[in-house]
GROMACS .gro file of C-alpha atoms in nm:
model
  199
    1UNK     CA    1   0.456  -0.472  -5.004
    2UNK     CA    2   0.258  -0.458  -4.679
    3UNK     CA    3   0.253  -0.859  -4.684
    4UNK     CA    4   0.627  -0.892  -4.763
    5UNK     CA    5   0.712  -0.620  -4.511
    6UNK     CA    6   0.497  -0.860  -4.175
    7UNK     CA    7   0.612  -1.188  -4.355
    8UNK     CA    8   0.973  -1.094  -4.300
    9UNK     CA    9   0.946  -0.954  -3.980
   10UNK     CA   10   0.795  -1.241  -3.898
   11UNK     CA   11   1.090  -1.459  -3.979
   12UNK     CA   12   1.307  -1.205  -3.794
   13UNK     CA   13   1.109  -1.136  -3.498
   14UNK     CA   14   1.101  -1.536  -3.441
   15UNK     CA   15   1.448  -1.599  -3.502
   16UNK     CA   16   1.569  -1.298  -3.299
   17UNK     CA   17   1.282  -1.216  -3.065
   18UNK     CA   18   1.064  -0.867  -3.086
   19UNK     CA   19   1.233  -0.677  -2.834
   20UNK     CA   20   1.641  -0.702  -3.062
   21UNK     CA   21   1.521  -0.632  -3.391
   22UNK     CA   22   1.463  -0.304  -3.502
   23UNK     CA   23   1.315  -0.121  -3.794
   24UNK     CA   24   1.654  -0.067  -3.927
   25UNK     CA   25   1.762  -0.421  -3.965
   26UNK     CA   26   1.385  -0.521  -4.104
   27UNK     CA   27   1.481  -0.249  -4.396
   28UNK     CA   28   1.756  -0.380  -4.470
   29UNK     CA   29   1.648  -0.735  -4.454
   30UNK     CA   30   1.359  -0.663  -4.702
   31UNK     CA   31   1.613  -0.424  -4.929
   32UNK     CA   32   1.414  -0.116  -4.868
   33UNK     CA   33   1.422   0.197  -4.712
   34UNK     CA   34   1.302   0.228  -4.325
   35UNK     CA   35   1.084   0.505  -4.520
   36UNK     CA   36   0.868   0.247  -4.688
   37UNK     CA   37   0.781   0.077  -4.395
   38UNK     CA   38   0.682   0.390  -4.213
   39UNK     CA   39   0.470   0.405  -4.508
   40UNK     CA   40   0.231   0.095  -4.392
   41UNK     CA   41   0.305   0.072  -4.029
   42UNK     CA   42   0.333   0.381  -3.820
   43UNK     CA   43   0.584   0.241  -3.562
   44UNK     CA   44   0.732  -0.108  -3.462
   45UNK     CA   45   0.412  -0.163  -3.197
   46UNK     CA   46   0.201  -0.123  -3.497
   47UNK     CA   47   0.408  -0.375  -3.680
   48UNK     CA   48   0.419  -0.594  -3.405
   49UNK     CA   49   0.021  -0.622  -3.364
   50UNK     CA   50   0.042  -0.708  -3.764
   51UNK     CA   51   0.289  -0.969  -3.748
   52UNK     CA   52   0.121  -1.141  -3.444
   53UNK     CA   53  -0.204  -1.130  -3.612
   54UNK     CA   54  -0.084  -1.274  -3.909
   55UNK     CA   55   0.098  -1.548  -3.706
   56UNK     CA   56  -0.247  -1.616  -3.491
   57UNK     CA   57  -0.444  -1.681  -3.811
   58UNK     CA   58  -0.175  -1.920  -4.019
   59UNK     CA   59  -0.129  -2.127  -3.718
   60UNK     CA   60  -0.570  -2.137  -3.637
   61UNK     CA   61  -0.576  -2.270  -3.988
   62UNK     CA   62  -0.342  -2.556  -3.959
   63UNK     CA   63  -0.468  -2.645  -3.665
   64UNK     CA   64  -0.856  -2.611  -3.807
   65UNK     CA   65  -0.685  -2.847  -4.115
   66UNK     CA   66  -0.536  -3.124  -3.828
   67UNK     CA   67  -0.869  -3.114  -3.648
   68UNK     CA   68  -1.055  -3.168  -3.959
   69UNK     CA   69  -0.905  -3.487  -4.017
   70UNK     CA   70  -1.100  -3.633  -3.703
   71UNK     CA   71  -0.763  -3.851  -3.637
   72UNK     CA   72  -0.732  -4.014  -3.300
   73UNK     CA   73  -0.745  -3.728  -3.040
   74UNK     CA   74  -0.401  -3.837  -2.832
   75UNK     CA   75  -0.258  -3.790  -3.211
   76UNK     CA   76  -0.450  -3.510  -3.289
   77UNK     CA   77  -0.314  -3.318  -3.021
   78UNK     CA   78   0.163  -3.411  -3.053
   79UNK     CA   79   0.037  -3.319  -3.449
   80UNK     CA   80  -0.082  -2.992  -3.340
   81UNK     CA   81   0.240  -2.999  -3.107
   82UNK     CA   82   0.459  -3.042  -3.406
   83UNK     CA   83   0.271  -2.784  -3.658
   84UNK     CA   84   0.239  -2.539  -3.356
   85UNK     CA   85   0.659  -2.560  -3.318
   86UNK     CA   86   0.745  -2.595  -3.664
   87UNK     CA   87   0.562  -2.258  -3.735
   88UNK     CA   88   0.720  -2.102  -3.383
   89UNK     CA   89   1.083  -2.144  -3.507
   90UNK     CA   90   1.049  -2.404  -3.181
   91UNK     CA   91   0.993  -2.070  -2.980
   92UNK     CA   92   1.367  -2.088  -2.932
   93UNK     CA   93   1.332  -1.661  -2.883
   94UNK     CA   94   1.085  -1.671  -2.678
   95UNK     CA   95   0.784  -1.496  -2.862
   96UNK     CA   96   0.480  -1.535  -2.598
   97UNK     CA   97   0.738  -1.429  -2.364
   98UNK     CA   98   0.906  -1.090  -2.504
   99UNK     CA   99   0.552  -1.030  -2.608
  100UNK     CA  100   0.388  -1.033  -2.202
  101UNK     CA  101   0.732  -0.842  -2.114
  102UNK     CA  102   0.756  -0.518  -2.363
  103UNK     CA  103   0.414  -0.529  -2.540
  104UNK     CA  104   0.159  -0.605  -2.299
  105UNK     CA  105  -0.175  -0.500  -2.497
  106UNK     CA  106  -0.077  -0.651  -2.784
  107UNK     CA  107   0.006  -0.995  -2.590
  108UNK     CA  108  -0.414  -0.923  -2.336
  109UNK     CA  109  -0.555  -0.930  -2.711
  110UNK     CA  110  -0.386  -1.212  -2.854
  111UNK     CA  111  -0.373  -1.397  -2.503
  112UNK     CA  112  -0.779  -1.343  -2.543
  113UNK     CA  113  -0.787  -1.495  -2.891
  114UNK     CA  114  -0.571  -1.799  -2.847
  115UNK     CA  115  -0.796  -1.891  -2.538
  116UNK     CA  116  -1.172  -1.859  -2.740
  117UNK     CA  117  -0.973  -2.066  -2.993
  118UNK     CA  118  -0.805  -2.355  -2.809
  119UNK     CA  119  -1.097  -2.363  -2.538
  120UNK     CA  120  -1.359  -2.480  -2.799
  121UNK     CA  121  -1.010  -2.698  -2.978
  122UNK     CA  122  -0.984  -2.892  -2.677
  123UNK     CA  123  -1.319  -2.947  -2.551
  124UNK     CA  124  -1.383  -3.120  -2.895
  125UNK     CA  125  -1.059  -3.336  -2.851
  126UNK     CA  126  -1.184  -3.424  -2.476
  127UNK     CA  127  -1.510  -3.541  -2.625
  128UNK     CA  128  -1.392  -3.700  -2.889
  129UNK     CA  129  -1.122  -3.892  -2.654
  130UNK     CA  130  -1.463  -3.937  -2.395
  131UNK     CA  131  -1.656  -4.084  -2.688
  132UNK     CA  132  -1.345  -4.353  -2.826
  133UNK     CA  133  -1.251  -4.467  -2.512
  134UNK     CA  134  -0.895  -4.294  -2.517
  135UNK     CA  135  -1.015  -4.032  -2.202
  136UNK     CA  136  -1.191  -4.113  -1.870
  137UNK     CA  137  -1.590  -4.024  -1.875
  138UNK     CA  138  -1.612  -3.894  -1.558
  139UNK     CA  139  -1.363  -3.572  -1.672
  140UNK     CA  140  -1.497  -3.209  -1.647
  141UNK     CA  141  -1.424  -3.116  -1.940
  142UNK     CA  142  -1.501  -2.740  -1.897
  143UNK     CA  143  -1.233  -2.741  -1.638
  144UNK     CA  144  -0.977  -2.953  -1.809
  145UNK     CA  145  -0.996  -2.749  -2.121
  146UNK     CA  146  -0.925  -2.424  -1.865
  147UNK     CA  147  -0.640  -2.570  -1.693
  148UNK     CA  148  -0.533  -2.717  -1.994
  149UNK     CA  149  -0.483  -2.354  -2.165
  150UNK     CA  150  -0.362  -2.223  -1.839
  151UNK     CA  151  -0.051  -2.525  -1.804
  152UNK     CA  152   0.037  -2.458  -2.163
  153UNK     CA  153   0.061  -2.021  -2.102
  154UNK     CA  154   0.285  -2.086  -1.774
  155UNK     CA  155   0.556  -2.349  -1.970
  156UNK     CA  156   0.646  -2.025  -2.203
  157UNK     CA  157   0.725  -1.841  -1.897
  158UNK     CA  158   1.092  -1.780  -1.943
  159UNK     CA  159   1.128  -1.697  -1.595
  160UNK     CA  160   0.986  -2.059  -1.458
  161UNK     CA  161   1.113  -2.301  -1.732
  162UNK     CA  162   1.426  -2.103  -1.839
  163UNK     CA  163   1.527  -2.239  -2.210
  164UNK     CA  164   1.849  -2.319  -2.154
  165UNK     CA  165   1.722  -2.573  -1.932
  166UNK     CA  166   1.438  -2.682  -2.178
  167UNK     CA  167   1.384  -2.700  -2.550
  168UNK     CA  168   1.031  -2.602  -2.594
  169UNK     CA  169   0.994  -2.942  -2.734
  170UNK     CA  170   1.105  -3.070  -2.407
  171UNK     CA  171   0.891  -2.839  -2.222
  172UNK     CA  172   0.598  -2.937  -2.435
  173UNK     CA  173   0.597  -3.336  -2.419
  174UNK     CA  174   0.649  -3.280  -2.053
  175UNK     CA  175   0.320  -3.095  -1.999
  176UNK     CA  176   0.138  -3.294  -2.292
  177UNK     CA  177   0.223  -3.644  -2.093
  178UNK     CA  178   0.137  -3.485  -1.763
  179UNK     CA  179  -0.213  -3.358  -1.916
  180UNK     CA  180  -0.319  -3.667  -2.089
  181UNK     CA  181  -0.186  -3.915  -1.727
  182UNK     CA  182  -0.429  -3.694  -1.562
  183UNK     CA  183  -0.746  -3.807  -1.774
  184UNK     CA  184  -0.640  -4.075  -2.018
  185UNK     CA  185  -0.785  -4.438  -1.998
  186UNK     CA  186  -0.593  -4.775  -1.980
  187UNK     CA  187  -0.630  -4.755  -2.348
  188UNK     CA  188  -0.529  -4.399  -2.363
  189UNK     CA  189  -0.249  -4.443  -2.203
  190UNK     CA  190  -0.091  -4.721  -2.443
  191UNK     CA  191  -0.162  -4.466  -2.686
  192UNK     CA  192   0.018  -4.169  -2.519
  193UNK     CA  193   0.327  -4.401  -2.499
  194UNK     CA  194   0.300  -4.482  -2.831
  195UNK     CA  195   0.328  -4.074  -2.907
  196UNK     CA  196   0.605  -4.046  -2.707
  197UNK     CA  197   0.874  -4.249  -2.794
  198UNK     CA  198   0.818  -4.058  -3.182
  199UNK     CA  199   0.854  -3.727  -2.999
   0.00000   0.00000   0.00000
């Protein structure tokens, strides 16, 4: 029940956004009683730090599955685009967002996570891209791999890049191209075009 009870919210939370869906309409959604959540998950903060723990984990193992497949890294990297949104509902409530606003611990400690993760994510694609060709040698990749993280926390500020001016999807191949400009090759570059016009 405890799965069923984070895998809904989940869905909810993603469609709807964390801060307009309560316990109530979770309950109801699942069929039970706002009792039986109580039961597994003292209050909706608790719940919260489930669901977005659960979410952290599903969406480190599909990217750990893309990555394993050692594909070109400008591929590598609009795949892990596409599985990233797919799971995210295309972030179209703004999760990362509601999360910074009105749950600010829970978003430090998953803000913390996501960096260890993607850090040592992207320095492997940067030498991977070093070693094919695709990125420019002289790169620092400690650096790029920093700002890298950085550029992709600011494009889910609501406040900068509003979404009604920007599908995340938008948003993302935006800051993707302008990345990968900044250190492809000649030859990466015919492949970042390439990975564009598919969107």
């Amino acid at each position: 029940m405890r799965d069923k009870i984070i895998e809904k919210s989940n869905e909810l939370f993603l469609n709807l956004g964390f801060k307009s869906v309560t316990m109530d309409e979770i309950a109801s959604a699942l069929g039970v009683s706002k009792k039986t959540i109580y039961k597994y998950f003292k209050n909706k903060t608790a719940l919260i730090a489930a669901v977005t723990d659960f979410m952290f984990h599903s969406i480190c193992t599909g990217i750990d599955m893309i990555c394993d497949l050692k594909k070109d890294p400008i591929e590598e990297i609009f795949d892990i685009k596409r599985f990233v949104l797919s799971n995210l509902k295309d972030e179209k409530s703004s999760t990362q967002y509601q999360l910074q606003k009105y749950y600010p611990k829970i978003y430090a400690s998953l803000s913390k996570k996501q960096f260890d993760v993607m850090k040592d994510c992207v320095v492997e694609n940067l030498n991977h891209g070093i070693e094919k060709g695709l990125y420019r040698e002289e790169i620092d990749v400690e650096f790029i791999s920093r700002i890298y993280f950085s550029g992709m926390v600011s494009i889910k500020n609501n406040d900068i890049f509003p979404l009604d001016n920007y599908s995340m999807n938008t948003l993302m191949n935006y800051y993707l191209e302008y990345h990968l400009r900044g250190i492809c090759t000649e030859k990466g570059i015919k492949q970042l075009k390439n990975q564009l016009t598919q969107k």
